[in-house]
């Protein structure tokens, strides 16, 4: 499940000034209920040289997990601790489905919710999920 972070010309820019420290969110995270998981198996959260935070989601699949690709995340802090990133939001557009995922770090667990909206006129109901992840590898 290890991936390399996405690279771009922006990754050569100097670190963002005043950006919160995302280190508590970084690393590889595995779904704690991976046997029952219907959507996301794992997630990789990395920091780019310019300070941008990038997530890469791996959905369940057969025979291999489905790599959703990289997406830049918006990070959030707690009001009392504005120098430390505590949560993030990222979005994916699959053409037939748009997914916004949000996550926050709490006591060693990454709690993730997804908001899923179908855009293919299939009549399927939009849906919400909540899943829990534990870190299996920290970003070096």
Coordinates of C-alpha atoms in Angstrom, one line a residue:
X1 CA 0.0 0.0 0.0
X2 CA 3.0 2.3 0.1
X3 CA 3.0 5.0 -2.5
X4 CA 5.2 7.9 -3.4
X5 CA 3.7 11.4 -2.9
X6 CA 2.5 13.2 -6.0
X7 CA 5.1 15.6 -7.4
X8 CA 4.6 18.9 -9.3
X9 CA 6.4 22.1 -10.1
X10 CA 4.8 23.5 -6.9
X11 CA 6.7 21.0 -4.8
X12 CA 9.9 23.0 -5.4
X13 CA 8.4 26.0 -3.7
X14 CA 9.6 27.0 -0.2
X15 CA 7.5 25.7 2.7
X16 CA 4.3 27.6 3.4
X17 CA 4.7 30.2 6.1
X18 CA 2.5 29.8 9.2
X19 CA 1.0 26.5 8.0
X20 CA 0.0 24.2 10.9
X21 CA 2.2 21.2 11.6
X22 CA 0.5 18.2 9.9
X23 CA 2.9 15.5 11.4
X24 CA 0.1 13.9 13.6
X25 CA -1.8 13.1 10.4
X26 CA 1.0 11.9 8.2
X27 CA 1.7 8.2 7.4
X28 CA 0.0 5.1 6.2
X29 CA -3.4 4.3 7.8
X30 CA -5.2 1.0 7.7
X31 CA -9.0 0.5 8.2
X32 CA -9.5 -1.0 11.6
X33 CA -12.4 -3.0 10.3
X34 CA -10.9 -4.0 7.0
X35 CA -12.7 -7.3 6.8
X36 CA -16.0 -5.4 7.0
X37 CA -14.9 -2.4 5.0
X38 CA -16.9 -1.9 1.9
X39 CA -15.2 1.3 0.7
X40 CA -11.8 2.4 1.9
X41 CA -9.1 -0.1 2.9
X42 CA -6.3 2.4 3.6
X43 CA -5.0 5.9 3.2
X44 CA -1.6 7.5 2.8
X45 CA -1.2 11.1 4.1
X46 CA 2.1 12.8 3.1
X47 CA 3.5 16.3 3.1
X48 CA 5.1 17.8 0.0
X49 CA 8.3 19.9 0.1
X50 CA 6.2 23.0 -0.2
X51 CA 4.1 22.1 2.8
X52 CA 1.0 20.9 0.9
X53 CA -0.7 17.8 2.4
X54 CA -1.6 15.1 -0.1
X55 CA -3.8 12.1 0.6
X56 CA -3.9 8.9 -1.5
X57 CA -6.8 6.6 -0.9
X58 CA -6.9 2.8 -1.5
X59 CA -10.4 1.4 -2.0
X60 CA -11.3 -2.2 -1.6
X61 CA -10.9 -4.2 -4.7
X62 CA -10.3 -7.7 -6.1
X63 CA -7.6 -8.9 -6.4
X64 CA -5.8 -5.7 -5.5
X65 CA -6.9 -2.5 -3.7
X66 CA -8.0 0.3 -6.0
X67 CA -5.7 3.3 -6.0
X68 CA -7.9 6.5 -6.1
X69 CA -4.8 8.6 -6.8
X70 CA -3.5 11.7 -5.0
X71 CA -5.6 14.6 -3.9
X72 CA -4.4 17.7 -2.1
X73 CA -6.0 18.1 1.3
X74 CA -7.1 21.2 3.2
X75 CA -5.9 20.9 6.8
X76 CA -7.7 22.2 9.9
X77 CA -6.6 23.0 13.4
X78 CA -8.4 23.1 16.8
X79 CA -9.1 26.6 17.9
X80 CA -6.9 26.3 20.9
X81 CA -4.0 24.7 19.0
X82 CA -3.7 26.6 15.8
X83 CA -0.1 25.5 15.1
X84 CA -1.0 21.8 14.8
X85 CA -3.1 20.2 12.1
X86 CA -5.8 18.0 13.5
X87 CA -8.1 17.3 10.6
X88 CA -8.3 17.4 6.8
X89 CA -10.7 17.4 3.9
X90 CA -10.1 16.1 0.3
X91 CA -12.3 15.5 -2.7
X92 CA -12.4 12.9 -5.5
X93 CA -14.5 13.0 -8.7
X94 CA -14.9 9.7 -10.4
X95 CA -17.3 11.0 -13.1
X96 CA -20.3 9.0 -11.9
X97 CA -19.6 9.7 -8.2
X98 CA -18.2 12.6 -6.2
X99 CA -16.7 11.8 -2.8
X100 CA -15.6 14.3 -0.2
X101 CA -13.7 12.7 2.7
X102 CA -13.0 14.4 6.0
X103 CA -10.9 13.0 8.8
X104 CA -9.7 13.9 12.2
X105 CA -7.0 12.4 14.5
X106 CA -8.2 11.4 17.9
X107 CA -6.1 9.4 20.5
X108 CA -4.1 7.5 17.8
X109 CA -7.2 6.8 15.6
X110 CA -8.0 8.5 12.3
X111 CA -11.8 8.9 12.1
X112 CA -12.9 9.4 8.5
X113 CA -16.3 10.2 7.1
X114 CA -17.2 10.3 3.4
X115 CA -20.0 12.1 1.7
X116 CA -20.9 10.4 -1.6
X117 CA -23.0 12.0 -4.3
X118 CA -24.0 10.1 -7.5
X119 CA -23.9 12.3 -10.6
X120 CA -24.8 9.7 -13.3
X121 CA -28.6 9.9 -13.1
X122 CA -28.8 6.3 -12.0
X123 CA -31.3 7.1 -9.2
X124 CA -29.0 5.6 -6.6
X125 CA -29.2 7.3 -3.2
X126 CA -26.4 9.5 -2.0
X127 CA -24.7 8.1 1.1
X128 CA -22.5 8.8 4.1
X129 CA -19.9 6.5 5.8
X130 CA -17.7 6.6 8.9
X131 CA -14.7 4.4 9.2
X132 CA -11.8 4.2 11.7
X133 CA -8.1 3.8 10.8
X134 CA -5.0 3.0 12.8
X135 CA -1.5 4.1 11.7
X136 CA 0.7 1.3 10.4
X137 CA 3.6 3.5 9.2
X138 CA 4.7 7.0 10.0
X139 CA 6.0 9.2 7.2
X140 CA 9.8 9.6 7.5

